[in-house]
C-alpha atoms as a PDB file:
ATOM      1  CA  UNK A   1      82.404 199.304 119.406  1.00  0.00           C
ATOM      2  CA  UNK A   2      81.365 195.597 118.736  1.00  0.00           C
ATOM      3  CA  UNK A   3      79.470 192.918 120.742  1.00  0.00           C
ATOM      4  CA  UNK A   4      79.723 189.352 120.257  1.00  0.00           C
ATOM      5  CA  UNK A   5      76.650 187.663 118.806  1.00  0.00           C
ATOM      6  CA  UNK A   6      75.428 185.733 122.056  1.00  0.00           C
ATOM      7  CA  UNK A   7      75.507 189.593 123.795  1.00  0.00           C
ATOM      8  CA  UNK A   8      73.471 191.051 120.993  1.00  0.00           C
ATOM      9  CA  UNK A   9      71.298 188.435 121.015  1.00  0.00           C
ATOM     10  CA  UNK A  10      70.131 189.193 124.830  1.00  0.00           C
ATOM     11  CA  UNK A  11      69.189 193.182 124.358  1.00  0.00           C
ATOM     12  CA  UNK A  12      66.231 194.340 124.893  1.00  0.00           C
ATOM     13  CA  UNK A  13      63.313 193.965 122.588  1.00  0.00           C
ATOM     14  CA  UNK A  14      62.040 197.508 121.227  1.00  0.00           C
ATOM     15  CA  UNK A  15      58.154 197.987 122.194  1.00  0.00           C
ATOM     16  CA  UNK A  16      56.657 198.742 118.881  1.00  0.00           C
ATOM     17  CA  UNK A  17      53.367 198.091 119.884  1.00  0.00           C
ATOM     18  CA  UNK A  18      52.650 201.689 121.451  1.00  0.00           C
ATOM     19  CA  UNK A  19      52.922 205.444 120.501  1.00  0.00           C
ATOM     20  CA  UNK A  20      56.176 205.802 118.909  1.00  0.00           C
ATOM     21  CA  UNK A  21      58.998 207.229 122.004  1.00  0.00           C
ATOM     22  CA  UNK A  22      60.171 209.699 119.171  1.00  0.00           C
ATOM     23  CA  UNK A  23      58.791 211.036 116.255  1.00  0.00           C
ATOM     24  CA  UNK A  24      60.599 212.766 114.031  1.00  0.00           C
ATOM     25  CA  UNK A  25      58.001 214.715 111.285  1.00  0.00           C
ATOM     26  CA  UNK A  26      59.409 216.789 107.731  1.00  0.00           C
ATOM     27  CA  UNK A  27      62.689 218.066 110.132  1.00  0.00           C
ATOM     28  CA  UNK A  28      64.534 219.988 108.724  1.00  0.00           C
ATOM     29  CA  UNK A  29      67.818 221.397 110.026  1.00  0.00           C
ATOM     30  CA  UNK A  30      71.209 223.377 109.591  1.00  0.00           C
ATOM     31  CA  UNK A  31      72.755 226.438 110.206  1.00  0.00           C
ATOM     32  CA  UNK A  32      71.284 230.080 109.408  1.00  0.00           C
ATOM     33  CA  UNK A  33      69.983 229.769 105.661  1.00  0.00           C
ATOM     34  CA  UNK A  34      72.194 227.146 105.048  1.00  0.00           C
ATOM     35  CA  UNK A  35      69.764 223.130 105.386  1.00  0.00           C
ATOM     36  CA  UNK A  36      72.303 220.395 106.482  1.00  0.00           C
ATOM     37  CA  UNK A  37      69.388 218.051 106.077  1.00  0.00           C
ATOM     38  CA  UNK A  38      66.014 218.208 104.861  1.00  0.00           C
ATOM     39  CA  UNK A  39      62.795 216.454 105.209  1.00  0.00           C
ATOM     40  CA  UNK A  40      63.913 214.132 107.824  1.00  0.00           C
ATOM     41  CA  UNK A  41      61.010 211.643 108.588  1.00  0.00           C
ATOM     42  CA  UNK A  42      61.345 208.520 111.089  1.00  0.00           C
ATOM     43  CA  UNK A  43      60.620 207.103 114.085  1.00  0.00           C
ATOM     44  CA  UNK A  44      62.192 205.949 117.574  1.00  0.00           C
ATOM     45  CA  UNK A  45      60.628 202.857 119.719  1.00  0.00           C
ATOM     46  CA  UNK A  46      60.514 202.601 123.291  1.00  0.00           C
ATOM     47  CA  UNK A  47      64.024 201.042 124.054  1.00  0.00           C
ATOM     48  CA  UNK A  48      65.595 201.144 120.919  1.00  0.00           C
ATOM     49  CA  UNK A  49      68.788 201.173 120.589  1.00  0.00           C
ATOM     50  CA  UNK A  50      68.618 203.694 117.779  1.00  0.00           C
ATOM     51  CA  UNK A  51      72.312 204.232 115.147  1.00  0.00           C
ATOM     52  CA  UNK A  52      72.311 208.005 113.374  1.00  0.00           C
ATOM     53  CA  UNK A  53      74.678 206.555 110.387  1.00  0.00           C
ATOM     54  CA  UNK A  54      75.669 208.036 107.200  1.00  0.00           C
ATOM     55  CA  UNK A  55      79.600 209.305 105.710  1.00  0.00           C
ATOM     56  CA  UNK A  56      81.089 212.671 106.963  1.00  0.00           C
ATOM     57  CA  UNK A  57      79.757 215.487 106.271  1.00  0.00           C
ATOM     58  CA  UNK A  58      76.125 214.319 106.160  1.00  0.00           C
ATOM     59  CA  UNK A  59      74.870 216.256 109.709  1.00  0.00           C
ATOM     60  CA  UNK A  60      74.765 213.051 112.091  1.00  0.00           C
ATOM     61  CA  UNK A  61      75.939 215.486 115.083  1.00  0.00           C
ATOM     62  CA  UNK A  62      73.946 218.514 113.651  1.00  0.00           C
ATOM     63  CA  UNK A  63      70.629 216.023 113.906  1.00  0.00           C
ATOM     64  CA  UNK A  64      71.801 215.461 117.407  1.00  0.00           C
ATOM     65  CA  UNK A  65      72.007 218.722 118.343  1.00  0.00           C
ATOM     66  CA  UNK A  66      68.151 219.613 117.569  1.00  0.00           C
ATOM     67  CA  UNK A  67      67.081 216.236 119.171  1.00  0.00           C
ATOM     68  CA  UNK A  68      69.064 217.746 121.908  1.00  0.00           C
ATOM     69  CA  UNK A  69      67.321 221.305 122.263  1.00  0.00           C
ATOM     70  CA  UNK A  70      70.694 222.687 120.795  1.00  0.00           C
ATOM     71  CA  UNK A  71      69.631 223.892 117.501  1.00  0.00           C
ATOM     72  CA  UNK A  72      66.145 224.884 116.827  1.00  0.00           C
ATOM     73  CA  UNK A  73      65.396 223.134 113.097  1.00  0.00           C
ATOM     74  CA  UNK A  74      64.565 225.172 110.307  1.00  0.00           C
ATOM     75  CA  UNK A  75      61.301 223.447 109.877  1.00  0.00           C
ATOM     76  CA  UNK A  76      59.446 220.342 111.535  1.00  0.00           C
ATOM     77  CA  UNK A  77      59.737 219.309 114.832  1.00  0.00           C
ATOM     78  CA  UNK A  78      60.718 216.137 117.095  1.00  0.00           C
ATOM     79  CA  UNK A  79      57.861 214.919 119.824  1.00  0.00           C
ATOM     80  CA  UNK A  80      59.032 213.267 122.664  1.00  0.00           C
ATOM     81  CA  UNK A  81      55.893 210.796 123.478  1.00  0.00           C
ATOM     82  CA  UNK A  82      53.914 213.838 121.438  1.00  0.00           C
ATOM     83  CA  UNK A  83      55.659 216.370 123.397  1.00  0.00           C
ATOM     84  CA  UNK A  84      57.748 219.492 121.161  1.00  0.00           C
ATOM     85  CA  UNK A  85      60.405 220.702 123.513  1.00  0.00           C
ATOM     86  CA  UNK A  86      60.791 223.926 121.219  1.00  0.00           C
ATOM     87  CA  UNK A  87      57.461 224.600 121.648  1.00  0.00           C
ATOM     88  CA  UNK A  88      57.055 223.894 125.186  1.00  0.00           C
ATOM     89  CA  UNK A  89      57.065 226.022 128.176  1.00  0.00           C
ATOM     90  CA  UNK A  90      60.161 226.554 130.322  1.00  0.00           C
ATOM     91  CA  UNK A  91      58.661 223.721 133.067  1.00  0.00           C
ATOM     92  CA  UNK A  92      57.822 221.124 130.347  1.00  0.00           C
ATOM     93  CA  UNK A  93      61.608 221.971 128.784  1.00  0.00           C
ATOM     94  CA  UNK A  94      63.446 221.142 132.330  1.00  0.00           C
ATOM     95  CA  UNK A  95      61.191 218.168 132.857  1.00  0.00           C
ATOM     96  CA  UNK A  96      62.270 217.059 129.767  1.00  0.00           C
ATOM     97  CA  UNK A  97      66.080 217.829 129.816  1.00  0.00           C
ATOM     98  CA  UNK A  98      65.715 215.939 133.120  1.00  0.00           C
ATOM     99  CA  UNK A  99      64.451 212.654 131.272  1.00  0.00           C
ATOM    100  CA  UNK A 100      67.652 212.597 129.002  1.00  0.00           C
ATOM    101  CA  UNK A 101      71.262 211.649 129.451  1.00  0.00           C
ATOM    102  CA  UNK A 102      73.852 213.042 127.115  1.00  0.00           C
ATOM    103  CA  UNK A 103      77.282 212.017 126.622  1.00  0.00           C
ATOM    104  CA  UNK A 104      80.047 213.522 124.264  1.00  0.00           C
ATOM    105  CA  UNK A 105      83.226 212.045 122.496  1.00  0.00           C
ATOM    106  CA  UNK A 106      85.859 212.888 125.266  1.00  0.00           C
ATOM    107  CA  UNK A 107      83.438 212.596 128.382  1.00  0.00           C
ATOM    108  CA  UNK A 108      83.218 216.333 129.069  1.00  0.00           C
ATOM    109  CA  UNK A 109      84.285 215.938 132.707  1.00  0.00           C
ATOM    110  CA  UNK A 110      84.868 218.820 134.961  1.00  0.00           C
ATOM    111  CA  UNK A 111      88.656 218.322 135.241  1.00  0.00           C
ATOM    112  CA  UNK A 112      89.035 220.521 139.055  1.00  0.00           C
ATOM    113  CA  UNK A 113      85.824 217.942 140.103  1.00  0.00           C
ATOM    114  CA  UNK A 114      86.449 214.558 141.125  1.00  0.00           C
ATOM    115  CA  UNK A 115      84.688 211.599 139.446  1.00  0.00           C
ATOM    116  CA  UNK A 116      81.732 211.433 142.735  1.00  0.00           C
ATOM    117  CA  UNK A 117      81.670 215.765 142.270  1.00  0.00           C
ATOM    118  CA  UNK A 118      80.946 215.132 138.523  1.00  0.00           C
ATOM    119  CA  UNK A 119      78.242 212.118 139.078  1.00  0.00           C
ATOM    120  CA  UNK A 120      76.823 214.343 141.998  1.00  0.00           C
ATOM    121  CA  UNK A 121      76.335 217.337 140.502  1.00  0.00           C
ATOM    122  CA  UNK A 122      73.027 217.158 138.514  1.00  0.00           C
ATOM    123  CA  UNK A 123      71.724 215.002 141.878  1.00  0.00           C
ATOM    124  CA  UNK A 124      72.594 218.149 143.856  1.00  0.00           C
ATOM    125  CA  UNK A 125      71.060 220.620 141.249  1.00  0.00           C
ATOM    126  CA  UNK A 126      67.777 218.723 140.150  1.00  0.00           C
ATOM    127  CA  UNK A 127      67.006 216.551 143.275  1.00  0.00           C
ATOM    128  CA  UNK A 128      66.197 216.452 146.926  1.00  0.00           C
ATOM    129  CA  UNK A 129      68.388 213.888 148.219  1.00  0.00           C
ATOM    130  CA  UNK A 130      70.145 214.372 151.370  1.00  0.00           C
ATOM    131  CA  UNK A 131      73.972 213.989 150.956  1.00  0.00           C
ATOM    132  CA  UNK A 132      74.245 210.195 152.289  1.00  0.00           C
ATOM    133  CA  UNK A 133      71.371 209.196 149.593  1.00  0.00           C
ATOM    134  CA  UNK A 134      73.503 211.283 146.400  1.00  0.00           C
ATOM    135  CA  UNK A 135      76.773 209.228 148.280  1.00  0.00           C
ATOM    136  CA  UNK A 136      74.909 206.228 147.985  1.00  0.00           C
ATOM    137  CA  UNK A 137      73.541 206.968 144.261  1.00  0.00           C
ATOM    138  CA  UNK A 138      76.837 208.308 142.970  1.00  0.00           C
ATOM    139  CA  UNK A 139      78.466 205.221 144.101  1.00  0.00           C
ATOM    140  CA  UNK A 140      75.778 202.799 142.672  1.00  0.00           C
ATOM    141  CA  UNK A 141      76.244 204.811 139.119  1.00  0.00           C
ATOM    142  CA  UNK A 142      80.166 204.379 139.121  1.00  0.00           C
ATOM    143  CA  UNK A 143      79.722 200.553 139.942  1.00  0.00           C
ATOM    144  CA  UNK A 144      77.246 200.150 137.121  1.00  0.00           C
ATOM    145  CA  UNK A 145      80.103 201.499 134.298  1.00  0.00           C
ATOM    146  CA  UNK A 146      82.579 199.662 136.160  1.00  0.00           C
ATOM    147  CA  UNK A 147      84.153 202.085 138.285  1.00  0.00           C
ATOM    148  CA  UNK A 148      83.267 201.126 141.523  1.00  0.00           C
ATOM    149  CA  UNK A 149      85.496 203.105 143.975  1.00  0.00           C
ATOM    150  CA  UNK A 150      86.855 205.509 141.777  1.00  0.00           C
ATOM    151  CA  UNK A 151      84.606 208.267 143.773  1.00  0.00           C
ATOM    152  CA  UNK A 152      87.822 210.577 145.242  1.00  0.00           C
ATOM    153  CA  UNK A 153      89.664 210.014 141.101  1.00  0.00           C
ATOM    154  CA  UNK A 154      90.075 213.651 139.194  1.00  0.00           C
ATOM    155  CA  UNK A 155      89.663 212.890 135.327  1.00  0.00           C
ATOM    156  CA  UNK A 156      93.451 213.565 134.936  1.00  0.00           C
ATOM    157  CA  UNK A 157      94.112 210.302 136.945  1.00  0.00           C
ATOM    158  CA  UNK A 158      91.799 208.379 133.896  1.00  0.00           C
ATOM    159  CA  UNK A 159      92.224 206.213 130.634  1.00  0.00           C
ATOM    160  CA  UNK A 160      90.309 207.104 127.462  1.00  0.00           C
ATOM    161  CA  UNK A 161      87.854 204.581 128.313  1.00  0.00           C
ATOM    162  CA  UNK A 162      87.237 205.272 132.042  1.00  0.00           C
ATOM    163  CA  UNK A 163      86.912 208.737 130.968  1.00  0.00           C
ATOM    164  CA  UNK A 164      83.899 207.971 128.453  1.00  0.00           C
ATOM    165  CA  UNK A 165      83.018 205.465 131.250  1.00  0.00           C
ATOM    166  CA  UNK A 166      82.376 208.542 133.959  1.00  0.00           C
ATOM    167  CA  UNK A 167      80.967 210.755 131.384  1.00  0.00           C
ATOM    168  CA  UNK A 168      78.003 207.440 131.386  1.00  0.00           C
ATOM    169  CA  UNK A 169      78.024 207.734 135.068  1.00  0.00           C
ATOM    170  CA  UNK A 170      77.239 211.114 135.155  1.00  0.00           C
ATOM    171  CA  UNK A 171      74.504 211.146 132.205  1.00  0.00           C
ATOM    172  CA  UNK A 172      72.717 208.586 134.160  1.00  0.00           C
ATOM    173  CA  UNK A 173      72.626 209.831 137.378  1.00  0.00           C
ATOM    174  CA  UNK A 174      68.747 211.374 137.410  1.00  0.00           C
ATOM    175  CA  UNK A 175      67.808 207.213 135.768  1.00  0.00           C
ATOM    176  CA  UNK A 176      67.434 209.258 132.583  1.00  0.00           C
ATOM    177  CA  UNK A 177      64.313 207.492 129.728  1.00  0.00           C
ATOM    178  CA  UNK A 178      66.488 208.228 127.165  1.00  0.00           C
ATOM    179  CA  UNK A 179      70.395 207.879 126.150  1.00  0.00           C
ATOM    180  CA  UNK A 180      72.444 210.170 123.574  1.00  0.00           C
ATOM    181  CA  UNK A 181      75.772 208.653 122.868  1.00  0.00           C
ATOM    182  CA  UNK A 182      78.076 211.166 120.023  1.00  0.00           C
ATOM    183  CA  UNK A 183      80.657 208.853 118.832  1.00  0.00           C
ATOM    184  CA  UNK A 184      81.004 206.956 121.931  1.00  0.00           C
ATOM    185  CA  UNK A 185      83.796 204.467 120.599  1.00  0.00           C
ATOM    186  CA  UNK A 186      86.009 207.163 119.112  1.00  0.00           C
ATOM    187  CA  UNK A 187      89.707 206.915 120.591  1.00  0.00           C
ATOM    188  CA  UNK A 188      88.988 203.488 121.230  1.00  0.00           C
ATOM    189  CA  UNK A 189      90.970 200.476 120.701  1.00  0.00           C
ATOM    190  CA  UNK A 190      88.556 197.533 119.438  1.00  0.00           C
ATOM    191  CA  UNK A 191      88.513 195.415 123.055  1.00  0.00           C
ATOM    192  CA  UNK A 192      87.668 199.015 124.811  1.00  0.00           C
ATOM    193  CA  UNK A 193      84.947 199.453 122.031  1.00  0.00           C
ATOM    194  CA  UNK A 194      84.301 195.910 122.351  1.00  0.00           C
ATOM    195  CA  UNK A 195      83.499 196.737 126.047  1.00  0.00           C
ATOM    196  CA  UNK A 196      81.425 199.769 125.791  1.00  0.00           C
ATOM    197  CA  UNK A 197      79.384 198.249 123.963  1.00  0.00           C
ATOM    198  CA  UNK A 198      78.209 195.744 126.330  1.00  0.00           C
ATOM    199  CA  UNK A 199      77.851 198.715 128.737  1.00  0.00           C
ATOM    200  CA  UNK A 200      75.346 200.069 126.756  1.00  0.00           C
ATOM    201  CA  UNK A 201      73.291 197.340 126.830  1.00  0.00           C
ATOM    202  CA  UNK A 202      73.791 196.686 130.347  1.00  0.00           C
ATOM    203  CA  UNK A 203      72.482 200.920 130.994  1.00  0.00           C
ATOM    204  CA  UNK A 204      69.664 200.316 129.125  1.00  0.00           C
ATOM    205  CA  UNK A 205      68.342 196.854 130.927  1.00  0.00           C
ATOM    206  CA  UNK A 206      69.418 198.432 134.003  1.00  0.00           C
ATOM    207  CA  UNK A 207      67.334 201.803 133.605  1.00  0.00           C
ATOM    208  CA  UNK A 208      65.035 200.802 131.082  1.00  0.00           C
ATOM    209  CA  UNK A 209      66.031 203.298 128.845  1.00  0.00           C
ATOM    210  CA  UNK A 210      66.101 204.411 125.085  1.00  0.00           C
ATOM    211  CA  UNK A 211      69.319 204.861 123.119  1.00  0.00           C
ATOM    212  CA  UNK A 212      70.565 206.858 120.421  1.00  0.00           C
ATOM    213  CA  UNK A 213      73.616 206.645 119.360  1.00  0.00           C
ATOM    214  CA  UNK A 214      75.610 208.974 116.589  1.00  0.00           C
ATOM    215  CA  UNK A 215      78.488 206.129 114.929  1.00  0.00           C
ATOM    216  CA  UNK A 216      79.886 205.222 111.952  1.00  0.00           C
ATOM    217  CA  UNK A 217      81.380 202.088 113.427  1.00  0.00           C
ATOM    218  CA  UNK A 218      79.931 199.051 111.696  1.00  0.00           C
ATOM    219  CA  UNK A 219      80.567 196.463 114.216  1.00  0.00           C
ATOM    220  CA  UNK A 220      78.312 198.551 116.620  1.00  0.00           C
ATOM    221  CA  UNK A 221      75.576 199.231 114.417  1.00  0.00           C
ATOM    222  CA  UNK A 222      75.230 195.448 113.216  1.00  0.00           C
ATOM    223  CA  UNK A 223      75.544 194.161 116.289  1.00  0.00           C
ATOM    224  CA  UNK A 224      73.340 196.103 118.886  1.00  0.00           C
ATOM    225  CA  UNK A 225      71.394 198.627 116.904  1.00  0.00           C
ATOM    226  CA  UNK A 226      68.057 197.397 116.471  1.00  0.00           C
ATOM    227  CA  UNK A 227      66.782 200.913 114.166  1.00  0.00           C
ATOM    228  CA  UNK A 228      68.354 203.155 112.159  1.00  0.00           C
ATOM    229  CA  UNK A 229      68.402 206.426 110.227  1.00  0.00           C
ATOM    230  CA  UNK A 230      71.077 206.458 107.233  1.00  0.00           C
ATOM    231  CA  UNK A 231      71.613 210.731 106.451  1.00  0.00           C
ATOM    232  CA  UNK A 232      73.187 211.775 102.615  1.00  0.00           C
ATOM    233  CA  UNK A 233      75.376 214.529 102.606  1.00  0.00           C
ATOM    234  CA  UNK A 234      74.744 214.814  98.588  1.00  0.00           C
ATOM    235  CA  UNK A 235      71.151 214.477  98.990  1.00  0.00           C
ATOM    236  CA  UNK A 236      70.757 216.479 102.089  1.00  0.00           C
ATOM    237  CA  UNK A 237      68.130 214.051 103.120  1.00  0.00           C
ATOM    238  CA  UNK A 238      67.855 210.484 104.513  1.00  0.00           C
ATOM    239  CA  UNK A 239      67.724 207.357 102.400  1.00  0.00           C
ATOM    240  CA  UNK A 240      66.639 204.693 104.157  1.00  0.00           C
ATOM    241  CA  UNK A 241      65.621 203.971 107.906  1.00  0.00           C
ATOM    242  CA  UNK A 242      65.166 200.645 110.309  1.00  0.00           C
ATOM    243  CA  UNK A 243      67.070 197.978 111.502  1.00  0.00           C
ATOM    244  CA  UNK A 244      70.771 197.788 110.354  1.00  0.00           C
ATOM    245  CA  UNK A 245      71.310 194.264 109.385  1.00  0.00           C
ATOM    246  CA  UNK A 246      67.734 194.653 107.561  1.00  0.00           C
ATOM    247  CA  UNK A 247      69.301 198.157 105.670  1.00  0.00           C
ATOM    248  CA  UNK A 248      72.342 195.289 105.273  1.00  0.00           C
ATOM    249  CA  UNK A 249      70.469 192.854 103.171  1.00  0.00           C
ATOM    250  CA  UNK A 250      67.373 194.776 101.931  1.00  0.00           C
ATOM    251  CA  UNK A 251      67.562 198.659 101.667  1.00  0.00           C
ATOM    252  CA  UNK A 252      66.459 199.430  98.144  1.00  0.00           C
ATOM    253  CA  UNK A 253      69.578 202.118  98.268  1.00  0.00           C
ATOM    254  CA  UNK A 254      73.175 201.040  97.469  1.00  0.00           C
ATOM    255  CA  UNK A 255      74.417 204.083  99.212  1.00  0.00           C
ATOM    256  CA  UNK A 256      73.029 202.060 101.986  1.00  0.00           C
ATOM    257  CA  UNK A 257      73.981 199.083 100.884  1.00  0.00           C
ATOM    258  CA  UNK A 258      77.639 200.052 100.520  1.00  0.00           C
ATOM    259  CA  UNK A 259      78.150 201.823 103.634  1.00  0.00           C
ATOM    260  CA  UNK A 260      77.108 198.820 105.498  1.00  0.00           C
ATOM    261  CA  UNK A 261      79.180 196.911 104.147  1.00  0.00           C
ATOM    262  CA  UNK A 262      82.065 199.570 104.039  1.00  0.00           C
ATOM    263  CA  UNK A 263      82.187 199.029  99.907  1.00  0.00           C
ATOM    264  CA  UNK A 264      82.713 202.833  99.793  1.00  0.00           C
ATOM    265  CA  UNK A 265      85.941 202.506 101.207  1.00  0.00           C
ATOM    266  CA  UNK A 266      87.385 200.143  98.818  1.00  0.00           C
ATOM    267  CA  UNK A 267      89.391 202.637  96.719  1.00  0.00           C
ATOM    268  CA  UNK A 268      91.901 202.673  93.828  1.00  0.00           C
ATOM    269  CA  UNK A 269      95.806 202.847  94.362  1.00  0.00           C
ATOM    270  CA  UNK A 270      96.300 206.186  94.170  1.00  0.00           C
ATOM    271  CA  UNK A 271      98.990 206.127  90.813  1.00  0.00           C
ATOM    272  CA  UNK A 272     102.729 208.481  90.867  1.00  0.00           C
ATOM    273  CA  UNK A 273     102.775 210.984  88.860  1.00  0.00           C
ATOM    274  CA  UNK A 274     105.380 210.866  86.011  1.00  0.00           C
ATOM    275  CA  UNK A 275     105.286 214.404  85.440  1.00  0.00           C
END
């Protein structure tokens, strides 16, 4: 995903004024025994547009998944405006569930539903709309990602984009607080990325809302993340935090450093063996 500077330059300012919208306090997570990441300490502002970033392998999706109510951590917790869904009670889990929109890689669509069944279905489930006012709010989410009309369209009838595109619609259908995006761009040719992008911003003018976003593509992060956590697979912990083009220019860690400025990738020709 990228964004052209005059569009990142119109996003919405972070409120960092007020009670952190996230805390995240000594987390640690993984799987069984086995810590992915330890001692995971930062901080999430009121509309953010927050990048998890780091190499493969370091536990960007596995982070998302406890932030998620997926994986219980090992140790430390995550408070929602001081709230612990782990901890919570099953009311004060739905309300929160309710609050967030989640979207995944391919769009998760239910393929037998069409794209207005898909968009409906957490109105129907969570709400007390009549049918004309989830009609009427199904259609006004599908016009906001750009798919005005597409109501009566199965997800077999879609592009790669316009799938990822519904999959928005549907995650914002309850006007969700806050956003999770897991490798939105991926599959995506660089005007498509280019694109989503700028939907992004729109959703979160539109609704107000909080983003976090798992990526690894740098055009994204520089251009409309405005915070940051950078995870270490060799460390098992994070290195740095904040805005990227601050990490860019001034993280004290050249791990850091060089991912931003994709140094890490610049490898030696690979030589033929003689042998």
């Amino acid at each position: 995903m990228a964004a052209t500077e005059s569009e990142s330059n119109t996003e919405i300012i972070p409120d960092t004024n007020s009670q952190p919208f996230i805390s995240v306090n000594n987390l640690s997570i993984g799987y069984g025994d086995r810590a992915v990441q330890n001692n995971l300490n930062f901080t999430v502002n009121k509309n953010d547009i927050f990048f998890v970033i780091g190499g493969s392998g370091c536990g960007k999706t596995t982070l998302l998944k406890s932030m998620i109510g997926l994986l219980p951590p090992i140790k430390g917790e995550v408070l929602y405006k001081g709230q612990n869904y782990y901890t919570a009670d099953e009311k004060s889990r739905l309300e929160l569930l309710k609050s967030w929109g989640i979207t995944f890689q391919t769009g998760a669509l239910f393929s037998s539903m069409s794209l207005g069944e898909n968009v409906a279905l957490p109105l129907q489930l969570y709400t007390d709309l009549s049918e004309k006012q989830i009609a009427e709010t199904v259609a006004y989410k599908l016009a906001l990602v750009g798919l005005a009309g597409f109501e009566e369209f199965y997800p077999s009838e879609l592009s790669g984009g316009m799938h990822k595109r519904a999959g928005l619609a549907r995650a914002i259908a309850l006007d969700p607080q806050l956003l999770f995006f897991d490798e939105p761009s991926a599959g995506l040719d660089p005007i498509s990325s280019l694109r989503l992008d700028q939907l992004i911003l729109q959703v979160c003018r539109a609704l107000d809302s909080t983003v976090i976003i798992v990526s690894h593509e740098l055009p994204s992060i520089l251009s409309i993340g405005t915070n940051s956590v950078f995870l270490d697979a060799q460390s098992k912990t994070m290195l740095d935090a904040g805005d990227p083009k601050m990490l860019l220019e001034h993280s004290k860690e050249e791990k850091v450093r060089q991912f931003l400025t994709r140094a890490e990738n610049k490898t030696q020709p690979i030589e033929e063996s003689t042998s």
